[in-house]
Coordinates of C-alpha atoms and ligand atoms in Angstrom, one line a residue:
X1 CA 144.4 101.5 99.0
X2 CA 144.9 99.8 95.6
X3 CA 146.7 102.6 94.3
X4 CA 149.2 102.7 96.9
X5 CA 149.6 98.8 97.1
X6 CA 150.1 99.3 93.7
X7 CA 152.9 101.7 93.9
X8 CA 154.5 99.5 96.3
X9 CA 153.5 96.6 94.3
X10 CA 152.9 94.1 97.7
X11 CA 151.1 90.9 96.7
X12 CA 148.5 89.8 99.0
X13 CA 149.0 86.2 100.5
X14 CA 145.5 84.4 101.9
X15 CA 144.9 81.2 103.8
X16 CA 141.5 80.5 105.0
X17 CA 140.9 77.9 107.4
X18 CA 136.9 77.4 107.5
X19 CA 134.9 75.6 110.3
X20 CA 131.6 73.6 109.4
X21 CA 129.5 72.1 111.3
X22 CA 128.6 68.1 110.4
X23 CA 124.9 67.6 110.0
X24 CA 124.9 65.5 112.1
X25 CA 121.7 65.3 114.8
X26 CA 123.8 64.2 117.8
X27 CA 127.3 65.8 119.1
X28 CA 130.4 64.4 117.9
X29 CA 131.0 62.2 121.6
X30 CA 127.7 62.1 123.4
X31 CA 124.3 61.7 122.7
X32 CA 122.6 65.6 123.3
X33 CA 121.2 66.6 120.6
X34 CA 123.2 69.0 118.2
X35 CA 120.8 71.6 117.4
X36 CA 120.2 75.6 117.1
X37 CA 117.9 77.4 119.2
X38 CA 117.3 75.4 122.2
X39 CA 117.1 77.7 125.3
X40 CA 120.6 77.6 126.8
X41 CA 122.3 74.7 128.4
X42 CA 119.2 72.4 127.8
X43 CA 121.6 70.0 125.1
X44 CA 123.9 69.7 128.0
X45 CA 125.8 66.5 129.5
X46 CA 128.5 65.2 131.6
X47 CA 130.2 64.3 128.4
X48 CA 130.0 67.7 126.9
X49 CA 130.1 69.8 130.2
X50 CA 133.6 68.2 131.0
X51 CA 132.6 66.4 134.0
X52 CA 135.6 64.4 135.7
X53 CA 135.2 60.7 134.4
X54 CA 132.8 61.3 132.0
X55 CA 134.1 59.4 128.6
X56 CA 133.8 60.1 125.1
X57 CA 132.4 58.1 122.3
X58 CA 132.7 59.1 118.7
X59 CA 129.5 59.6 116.5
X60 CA 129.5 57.7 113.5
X61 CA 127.7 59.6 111.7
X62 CA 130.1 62.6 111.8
X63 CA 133.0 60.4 110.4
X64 CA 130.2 59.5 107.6
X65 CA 129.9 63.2 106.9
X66 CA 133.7 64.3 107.2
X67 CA 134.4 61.3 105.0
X68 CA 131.9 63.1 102.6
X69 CA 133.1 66.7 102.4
X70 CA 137.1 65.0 102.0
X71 CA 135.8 62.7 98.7
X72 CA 133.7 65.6 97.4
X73 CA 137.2 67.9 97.7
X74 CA 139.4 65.5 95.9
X75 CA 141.0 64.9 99.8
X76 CA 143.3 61.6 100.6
X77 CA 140.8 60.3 103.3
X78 CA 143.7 58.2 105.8
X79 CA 142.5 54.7 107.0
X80 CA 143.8 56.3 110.6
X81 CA 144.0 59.4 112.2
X82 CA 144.2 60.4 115.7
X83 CA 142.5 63.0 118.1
X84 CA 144.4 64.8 120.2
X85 CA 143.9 67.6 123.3
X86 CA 144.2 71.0 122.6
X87 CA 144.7 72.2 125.8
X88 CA 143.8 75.8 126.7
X89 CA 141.7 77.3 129.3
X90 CA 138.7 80.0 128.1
X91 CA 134.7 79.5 129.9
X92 CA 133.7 78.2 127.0
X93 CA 135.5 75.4 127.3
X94 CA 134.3 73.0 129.9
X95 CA 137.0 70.8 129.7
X96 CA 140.2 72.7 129.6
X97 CA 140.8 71.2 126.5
X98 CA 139.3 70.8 122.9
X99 CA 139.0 67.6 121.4
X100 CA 140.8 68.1 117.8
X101 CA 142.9 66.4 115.3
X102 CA 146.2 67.7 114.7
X103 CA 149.3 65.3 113.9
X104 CA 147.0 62.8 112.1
X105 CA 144.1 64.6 110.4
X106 CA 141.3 62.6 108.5
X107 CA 141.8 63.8 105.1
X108 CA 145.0 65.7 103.5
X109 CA 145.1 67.5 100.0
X110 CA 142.5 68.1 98.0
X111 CA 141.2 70.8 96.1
X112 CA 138.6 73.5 95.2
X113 CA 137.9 75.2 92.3
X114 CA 136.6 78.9 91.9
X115 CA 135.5 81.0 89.3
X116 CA 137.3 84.3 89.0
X117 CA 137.4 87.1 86.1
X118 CA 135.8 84.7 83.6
X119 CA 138.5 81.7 84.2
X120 CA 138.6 78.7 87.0
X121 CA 141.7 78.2 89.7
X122 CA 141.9 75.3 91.9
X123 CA 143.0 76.5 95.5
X124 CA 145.0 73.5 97.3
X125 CA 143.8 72.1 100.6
X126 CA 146.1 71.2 103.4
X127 CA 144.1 69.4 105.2
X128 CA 140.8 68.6 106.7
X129 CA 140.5 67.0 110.4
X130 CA 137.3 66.8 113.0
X131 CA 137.1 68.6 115.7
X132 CA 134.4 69.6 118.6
X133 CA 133.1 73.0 118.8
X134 CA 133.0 75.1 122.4
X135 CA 130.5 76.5 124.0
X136 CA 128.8 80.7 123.6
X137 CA 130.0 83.3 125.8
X138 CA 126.7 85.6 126.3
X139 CA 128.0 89.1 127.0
X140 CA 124.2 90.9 125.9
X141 CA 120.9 90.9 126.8
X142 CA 121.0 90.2 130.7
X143 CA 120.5 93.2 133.5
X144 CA 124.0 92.4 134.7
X145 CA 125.4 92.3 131.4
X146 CA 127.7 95.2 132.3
X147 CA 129.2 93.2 135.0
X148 CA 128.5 89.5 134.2
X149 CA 129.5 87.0 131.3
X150 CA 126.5 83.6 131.0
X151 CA 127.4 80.9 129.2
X152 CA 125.9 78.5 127.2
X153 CA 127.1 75.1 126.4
X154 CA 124.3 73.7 123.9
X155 CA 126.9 74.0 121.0
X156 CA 130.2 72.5 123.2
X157 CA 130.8 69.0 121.6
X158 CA 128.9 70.0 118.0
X159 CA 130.9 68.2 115.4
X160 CA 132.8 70.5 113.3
X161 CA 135.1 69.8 110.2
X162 CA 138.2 72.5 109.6
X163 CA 139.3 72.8 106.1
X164 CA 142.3 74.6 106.0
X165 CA 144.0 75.8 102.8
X166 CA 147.4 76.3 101.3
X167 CA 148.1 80.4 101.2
X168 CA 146.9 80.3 97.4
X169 CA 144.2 83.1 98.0
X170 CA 145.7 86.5 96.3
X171 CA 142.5 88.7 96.7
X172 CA 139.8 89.2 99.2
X173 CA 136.9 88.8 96.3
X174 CA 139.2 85.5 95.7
X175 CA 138.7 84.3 98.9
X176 CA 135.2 85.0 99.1
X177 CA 134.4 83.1 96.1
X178 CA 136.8 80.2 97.5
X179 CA 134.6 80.5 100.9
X180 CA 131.1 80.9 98.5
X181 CA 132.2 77.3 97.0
X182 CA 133.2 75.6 99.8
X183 CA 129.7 76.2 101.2
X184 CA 127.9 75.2 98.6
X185 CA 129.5 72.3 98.0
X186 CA 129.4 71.0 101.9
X187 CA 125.7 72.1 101.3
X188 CA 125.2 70.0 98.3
X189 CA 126.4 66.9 99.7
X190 CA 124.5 67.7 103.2
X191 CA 127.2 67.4 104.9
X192 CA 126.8 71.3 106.8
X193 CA 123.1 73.3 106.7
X194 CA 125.1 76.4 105.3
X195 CA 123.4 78.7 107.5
X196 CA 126.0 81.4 108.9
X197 CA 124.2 83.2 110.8
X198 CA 123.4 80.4 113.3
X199 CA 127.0 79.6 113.3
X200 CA 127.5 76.8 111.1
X201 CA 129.9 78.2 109.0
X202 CA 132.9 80.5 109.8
X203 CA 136.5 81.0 108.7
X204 CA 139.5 82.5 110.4
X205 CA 141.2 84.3 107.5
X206 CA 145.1 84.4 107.8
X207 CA 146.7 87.5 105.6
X208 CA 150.1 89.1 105.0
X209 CA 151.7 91.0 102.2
X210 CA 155.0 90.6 100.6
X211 CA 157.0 92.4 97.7
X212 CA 155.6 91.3 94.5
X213 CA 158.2 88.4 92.9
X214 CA 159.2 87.4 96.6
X215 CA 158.0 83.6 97.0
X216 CA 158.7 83.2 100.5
X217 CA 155.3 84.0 103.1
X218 CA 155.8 87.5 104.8
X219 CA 154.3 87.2 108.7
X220 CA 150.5 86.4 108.7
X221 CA 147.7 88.2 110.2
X222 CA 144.6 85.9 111.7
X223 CA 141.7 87.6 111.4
X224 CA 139.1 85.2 113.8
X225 CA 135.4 84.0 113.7
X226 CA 134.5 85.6 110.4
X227 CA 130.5 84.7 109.3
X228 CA 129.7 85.9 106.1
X229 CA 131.2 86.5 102.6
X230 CA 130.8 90.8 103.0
X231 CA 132.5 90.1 106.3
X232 CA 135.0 87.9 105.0
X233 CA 136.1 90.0 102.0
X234 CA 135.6 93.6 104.4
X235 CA 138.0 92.6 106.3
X236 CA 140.2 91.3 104.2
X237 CA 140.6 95.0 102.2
X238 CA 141.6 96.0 105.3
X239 CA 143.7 94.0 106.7
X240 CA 145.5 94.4 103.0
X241 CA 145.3 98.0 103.7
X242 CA 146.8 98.3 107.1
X243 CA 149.7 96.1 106.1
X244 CA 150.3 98.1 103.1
X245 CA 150.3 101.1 105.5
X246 CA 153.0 99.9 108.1
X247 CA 155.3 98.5 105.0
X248 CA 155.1 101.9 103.6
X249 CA 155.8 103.7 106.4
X250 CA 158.7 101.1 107.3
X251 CA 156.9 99.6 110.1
X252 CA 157.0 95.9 111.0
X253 CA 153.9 93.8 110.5
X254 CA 153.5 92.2 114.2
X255 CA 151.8 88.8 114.0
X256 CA 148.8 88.5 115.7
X257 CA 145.3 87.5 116.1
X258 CA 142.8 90.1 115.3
X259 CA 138.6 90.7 115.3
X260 CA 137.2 92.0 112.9
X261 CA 134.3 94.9 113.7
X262 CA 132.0 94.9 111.3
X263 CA 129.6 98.0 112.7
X264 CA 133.7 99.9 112.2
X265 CA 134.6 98.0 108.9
X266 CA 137.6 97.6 110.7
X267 CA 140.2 95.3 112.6
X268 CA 141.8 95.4 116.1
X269 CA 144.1 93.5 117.9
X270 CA 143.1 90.6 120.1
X271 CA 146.3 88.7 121.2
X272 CA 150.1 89.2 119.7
X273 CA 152.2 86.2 119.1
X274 CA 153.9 86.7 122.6
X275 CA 150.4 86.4 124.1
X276 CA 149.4 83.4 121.7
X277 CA 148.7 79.7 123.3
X278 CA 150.8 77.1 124.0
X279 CA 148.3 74.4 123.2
X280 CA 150.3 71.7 124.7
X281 CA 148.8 69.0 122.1
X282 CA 148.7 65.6 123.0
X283 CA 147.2 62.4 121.9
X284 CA 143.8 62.0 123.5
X285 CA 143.9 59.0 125.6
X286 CA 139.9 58.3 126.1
X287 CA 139.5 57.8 122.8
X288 CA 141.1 55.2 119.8
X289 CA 142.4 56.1 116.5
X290 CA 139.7 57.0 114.2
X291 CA 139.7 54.0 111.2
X292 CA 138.1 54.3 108.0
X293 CA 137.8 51.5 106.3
X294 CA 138.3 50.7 102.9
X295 CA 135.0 49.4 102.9
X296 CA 133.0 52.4 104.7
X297 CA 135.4 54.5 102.6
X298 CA 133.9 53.1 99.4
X299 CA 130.0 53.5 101.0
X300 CA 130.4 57.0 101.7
X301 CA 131.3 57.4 97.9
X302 CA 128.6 55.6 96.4
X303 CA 126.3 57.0 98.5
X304 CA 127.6 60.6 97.1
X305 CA 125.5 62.5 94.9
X306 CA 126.3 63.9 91.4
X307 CA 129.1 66.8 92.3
X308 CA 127.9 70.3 91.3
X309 CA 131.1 70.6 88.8
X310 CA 130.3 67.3 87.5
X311 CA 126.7 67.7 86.8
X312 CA 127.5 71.7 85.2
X313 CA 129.5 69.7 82.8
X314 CA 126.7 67.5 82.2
X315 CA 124.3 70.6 81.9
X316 CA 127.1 71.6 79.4
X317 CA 127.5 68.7 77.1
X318 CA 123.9 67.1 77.6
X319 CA 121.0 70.3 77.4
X320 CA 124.2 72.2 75.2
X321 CA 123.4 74.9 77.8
X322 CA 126.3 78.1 78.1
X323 CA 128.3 77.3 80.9
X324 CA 127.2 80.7 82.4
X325 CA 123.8 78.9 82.6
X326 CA 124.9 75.8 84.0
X327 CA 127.2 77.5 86.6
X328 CA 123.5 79.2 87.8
X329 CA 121.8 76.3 87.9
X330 CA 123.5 74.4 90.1
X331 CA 124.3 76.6 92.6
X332 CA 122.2 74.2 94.9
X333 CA 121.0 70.7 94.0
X334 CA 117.6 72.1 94.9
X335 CA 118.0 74.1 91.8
X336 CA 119.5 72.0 89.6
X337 CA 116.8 69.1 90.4
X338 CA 113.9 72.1 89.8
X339 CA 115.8 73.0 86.1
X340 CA 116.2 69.4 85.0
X341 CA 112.5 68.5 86.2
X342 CA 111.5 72.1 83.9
X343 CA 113.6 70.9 81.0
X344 CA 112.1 67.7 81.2
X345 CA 108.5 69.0 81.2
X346 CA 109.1 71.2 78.2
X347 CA 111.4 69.8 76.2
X348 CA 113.2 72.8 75.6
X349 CA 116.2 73.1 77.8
X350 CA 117.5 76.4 77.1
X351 CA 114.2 77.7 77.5
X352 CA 114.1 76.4 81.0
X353 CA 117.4 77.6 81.6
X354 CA 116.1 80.8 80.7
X355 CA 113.1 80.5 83.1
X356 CA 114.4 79.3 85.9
X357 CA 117.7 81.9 86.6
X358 CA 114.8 84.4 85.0
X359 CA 111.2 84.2 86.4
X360 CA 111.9 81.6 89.2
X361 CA 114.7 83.4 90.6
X362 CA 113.4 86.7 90.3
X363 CA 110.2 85.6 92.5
X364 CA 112.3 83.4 94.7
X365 CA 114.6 86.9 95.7
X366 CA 111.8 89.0 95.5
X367 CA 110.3 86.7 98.4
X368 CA 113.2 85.7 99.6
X369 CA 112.7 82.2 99.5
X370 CA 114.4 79.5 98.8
X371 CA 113.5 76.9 95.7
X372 CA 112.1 74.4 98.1
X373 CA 109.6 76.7 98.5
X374 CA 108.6 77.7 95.3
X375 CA 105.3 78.3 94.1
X376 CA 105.2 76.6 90.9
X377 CA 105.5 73.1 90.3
X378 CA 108.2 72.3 87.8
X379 CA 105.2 70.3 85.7
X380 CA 103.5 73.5 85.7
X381 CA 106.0 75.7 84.8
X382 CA 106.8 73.5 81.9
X383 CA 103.4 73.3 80.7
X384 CA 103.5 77.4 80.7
X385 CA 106.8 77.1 78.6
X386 CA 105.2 74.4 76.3
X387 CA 102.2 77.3 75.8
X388 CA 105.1 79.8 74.8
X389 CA 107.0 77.2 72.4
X390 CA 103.2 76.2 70.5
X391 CA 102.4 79.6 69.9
X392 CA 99.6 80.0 72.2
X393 CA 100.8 82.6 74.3
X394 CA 103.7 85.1 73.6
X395 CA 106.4 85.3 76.4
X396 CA 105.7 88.6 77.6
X397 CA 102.0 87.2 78.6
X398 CA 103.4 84.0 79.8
X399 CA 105.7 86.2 82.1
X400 CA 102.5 87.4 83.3
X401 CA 100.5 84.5 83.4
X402 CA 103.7 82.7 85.5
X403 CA 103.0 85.4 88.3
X404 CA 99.3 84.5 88.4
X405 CA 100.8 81.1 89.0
X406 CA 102.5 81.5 91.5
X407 CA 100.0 83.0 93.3
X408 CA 97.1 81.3 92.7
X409 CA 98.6 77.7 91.9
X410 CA 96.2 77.7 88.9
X411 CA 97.3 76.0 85.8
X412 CA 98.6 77.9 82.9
X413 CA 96.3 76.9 80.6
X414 CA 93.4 77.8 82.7
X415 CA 94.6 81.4 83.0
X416 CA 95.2 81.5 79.5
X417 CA 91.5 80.4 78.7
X418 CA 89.7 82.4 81.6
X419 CA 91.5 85.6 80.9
X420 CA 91.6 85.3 77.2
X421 CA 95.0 85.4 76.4
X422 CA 95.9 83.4 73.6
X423 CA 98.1 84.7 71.2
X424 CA 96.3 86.7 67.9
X425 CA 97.2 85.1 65.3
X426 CA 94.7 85.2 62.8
X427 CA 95.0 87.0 59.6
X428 CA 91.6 88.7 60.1
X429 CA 91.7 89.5 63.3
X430 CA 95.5 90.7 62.5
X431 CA 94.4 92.6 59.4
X432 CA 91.8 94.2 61.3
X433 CA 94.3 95.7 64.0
X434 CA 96.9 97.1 61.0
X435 CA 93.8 99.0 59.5
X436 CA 93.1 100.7 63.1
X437 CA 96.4 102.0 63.5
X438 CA 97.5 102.8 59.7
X439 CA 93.9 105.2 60.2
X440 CA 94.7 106.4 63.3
X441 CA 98.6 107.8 63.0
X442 CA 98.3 109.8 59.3
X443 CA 101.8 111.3 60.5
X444 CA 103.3 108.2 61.2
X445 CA 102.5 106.6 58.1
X446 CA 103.7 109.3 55.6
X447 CA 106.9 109.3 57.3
X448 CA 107.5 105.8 57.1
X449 CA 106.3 106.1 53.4
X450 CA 108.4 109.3 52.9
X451 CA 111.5 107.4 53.8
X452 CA 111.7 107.3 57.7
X453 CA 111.9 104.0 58.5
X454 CA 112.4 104.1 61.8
X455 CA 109.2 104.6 62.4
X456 CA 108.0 101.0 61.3
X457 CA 108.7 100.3 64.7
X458 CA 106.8 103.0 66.5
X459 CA 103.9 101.6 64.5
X460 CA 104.4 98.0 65.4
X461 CA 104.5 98.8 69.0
X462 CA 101.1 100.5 68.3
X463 CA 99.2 97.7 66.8
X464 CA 100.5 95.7 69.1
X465 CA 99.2 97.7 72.0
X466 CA 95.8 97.8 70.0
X467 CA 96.3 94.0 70.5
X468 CA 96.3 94.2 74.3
X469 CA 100.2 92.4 73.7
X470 CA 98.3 89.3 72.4
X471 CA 99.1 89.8 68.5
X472 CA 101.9 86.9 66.9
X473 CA 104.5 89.6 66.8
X474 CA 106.3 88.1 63.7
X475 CA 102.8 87.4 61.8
X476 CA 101.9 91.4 62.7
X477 CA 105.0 92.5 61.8
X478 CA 104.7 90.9 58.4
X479 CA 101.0 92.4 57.6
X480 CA 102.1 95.8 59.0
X481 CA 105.1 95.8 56.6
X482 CA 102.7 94.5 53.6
X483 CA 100.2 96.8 54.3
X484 CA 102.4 100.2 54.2
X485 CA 104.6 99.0 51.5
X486 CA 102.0 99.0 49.3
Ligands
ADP501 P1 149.2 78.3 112.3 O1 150.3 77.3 112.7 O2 149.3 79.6 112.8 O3 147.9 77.6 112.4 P2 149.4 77.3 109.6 O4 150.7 77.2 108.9 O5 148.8 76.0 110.1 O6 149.5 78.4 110.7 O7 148.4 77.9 108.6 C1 147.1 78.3 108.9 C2 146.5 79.0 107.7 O8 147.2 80.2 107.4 C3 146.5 78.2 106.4 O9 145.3 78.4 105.8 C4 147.6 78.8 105.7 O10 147.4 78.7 104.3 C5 147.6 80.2 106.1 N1 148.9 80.8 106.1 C6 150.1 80.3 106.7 N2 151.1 81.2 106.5 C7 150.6 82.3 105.9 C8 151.1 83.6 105.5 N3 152.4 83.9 105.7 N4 150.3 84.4 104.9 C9 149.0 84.1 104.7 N5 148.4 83.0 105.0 C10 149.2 82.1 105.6
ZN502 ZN1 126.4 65.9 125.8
MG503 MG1 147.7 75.5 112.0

């Protein structure tokens, strides 16, 4: 593919627009709850079932959120906007109609940054309004499934934010780091649970090609209802592909709405732009304009936490951490609370740092858990550290007194005293150990003394195996070196 986009040279042109859903535990304009998992239609009201008469109210709370996730993207959050009716007609869709912003969104502009081949970009936003989800077609798992669709409403009226971007995206490992931060950062401020496969978090990824140099937009492909970063970037290549095909082969690129199959790693055509909606948007008339306040404005900011750009910069400048590091560690606040917690209990930041995207992640993955469940209390993992830093145990134990940790929940001190494995540091005990192994590799030795000093290290590795790894390697080293340069 790349080398015939390449002989083309066709510049890829991406716009993402991403739905979240707002944390919120009520639906965006009724009381049901808005959860996952329920058995189907049991959240379910005349409000969100579309019952004739039944009104809508807004939740506050969602504003709150939406508010959040505009501040935390550098958004203009407008004192007014408007919902309007998006009026189609699908199953899932009680009403006839979504409930969605369009004219007047919330929040316009904004920005978010990625990290790509070692530099940053900032990718503009368009826009960010509120919107309700619809309801689940069921098309599996029922005896009549061959003949029959079920529905299930439990997630019609869930408060969703779109964030829609300008057509900045160039690559499909672009957009999936652009999708990557977006979900952390709606994470990190609580204002989405970032779990995909439940459906919180999708995008509908917009593509078309055009003659590299050309600065007008060539005709988009959508490619709908995309949950995961593989997905998102999959497709992507080829969709990228395909076009790159019909351009080559003088075809016109038709614009549509496609699906993406991810058992075929492939794309297919759900609707062409003849067949698309008419959406026939109008202001909804149950329902005022939406008013932020200066006021609530301002108490959604303060009550903001630390961004996770600002607090890598802090990570940066403060602990004089690499910004590799810092980038790690706050790839959840959960994280970056657990490091500065480490860091405090040790004193020794970069030795923390080193733990933490070392040792704690390791485990974490190796569990697959998360770092809200970790084993090992921040206090306790500094206290190991602290054993590293004063001597008493070297790190290679300490890596394998931090699994006993973990599980056991002991202390590292007591595995260090009940299994006896304080460091050797002792000149005697040292000496002792260099005797042993100058007497028991003859070869060894005269080669070292014949010139070949490569095999110092052979030997070291020796004694320090006679040590059971608990000899002060620097201290060893030193009486080794003493002893055969004699
Ligand atoms: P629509 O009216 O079809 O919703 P919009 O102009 O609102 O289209 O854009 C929707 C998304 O598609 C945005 O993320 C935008 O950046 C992206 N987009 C628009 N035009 C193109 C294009 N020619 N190629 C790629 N992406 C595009
Ligand atoms: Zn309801
Ligand atoms: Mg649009």
């Amino acid at each position: 593919m790349t080398a015939i986009a390449s002989r083309v040279d066709l510049e890829p042109v991406i716009g993402l627009e991403i739905h979240a859903q707002l944390r919120t535990a009520t639906k965006i304009f009724c009381g049901c709850p808005a959860r996952f998992g329920e058995a189907a239609n049991h959240d379910v009201c005349p409000v969100c079932l579309g019952m004739p008469g039944a009104l809508p109210v807004l939740n506050g709370q969602a504003v709150d959120l939406a508010v959040a996730a505009a501040l935390a993207f550098g958004c203009a959050v407008h004192e007014t906007s408007v919902f309007a009716r998006k009026n189609y007609f699908y199953p899932d869709l009680p009403k006839g109609y979504q409930i969605s912003q369009y004219e007047r969104p919330i929040a316009t502009g904004g920005h978010v940054t990625i990290q790509v081949d070692g530099g940053t970009r900032a990718i503009r936003l368009t826009r960010i309004h509120m919107e309700e989800d619809a309801g689940k077609s069921v098309h599996e798992g029922f005896a009549d499934s061959d003949r029959r669709t079920y529905l299930d409403y439990n997630r019609a009226g869930v408060p969703l934010i779109e964030i829609v971007s300008e057509p900045e995206l160039r690559t499909p490992n672009e957009a999936a780091h652009y999708f990557e931060s977006v979900r952390r950062l709606l994470v990190w401020i609580g204002a989405n649970d970032g779990n995909m496969e439940e459906g919180s978090l999708r995008c509908d990824a917009n593509v078309s090609v055009r003659p590299r140099g050309v600065t007008t937009l060539g005709t988009k492909v959508e490619v709908k209802n995309l949950n995961s970063f593989r997905y998102l970037q999959k497709a992507l290549e080829y969709e990228i592909a395909r076009q790159t095909d019909c351009v080559i082969h003088g075809e016109r690129i038709v614009q549509e709405t496609r699906l993406f199959d991810s058992a075929l790693g492939r794309t297919f055509s759900m609707r062409s732009k003849e067949e698309a909606h008419d959406y026939r948007y109008f202001p909804e008339p149950d329902l005022p304009p939406v008013v932020v306040s200066e006021a609530r404005r301002a108490r959604v900011a303060a009550s903001m936490p630390e961004l996770p750009d600002d607090r890598s910069a802090r990570f940066v400048r403060d602990y004089r951490l690499p910004a590799y590091d810092a980038g790690v560690l706050t790839e959840s606040r959960g994280l970056a609370d657990y490091f500065e917690r480490v860091a405090a209990a040790c004193g020794n930041p970069k030795a923390a740092s080193n733990w933490v995207m070392g040792e704690v992640l390791r485990v974490l993955k190796a569990r697959e858990a998360t770092i809200a469940e970790v084993g090992v209390t921040a206090e306790a993992l500094g206290a190991l550290i602290r054993l590293v830093d004063g001597g008493t145990i070297s790190t290679t134990v300490a890596k394998g007194v931090f699994e006993q940790m973990y599980g056991t929940g002991q202390d590292a001190a007591a595995i260090v005293e009940a299994q006896g494995l304080a460091q050797v540091s002792d000149d005697g005990a040292l000496h002792t150990i260099v005797q042993q192994v100058v007497a028991a590799q003859p070869d060894a030795v005269a080669q070292y003394r014949a010139g070949k000093k490569a095999t110092f290290g052979f030997l070291v590795g020796e004694a320090m195996r006679a040590s059971g790894g608990k000899a002060d390697p620097k201290r060893l080293t030193q009486l080794l070196r003493a002893t055969l340069d004699v």
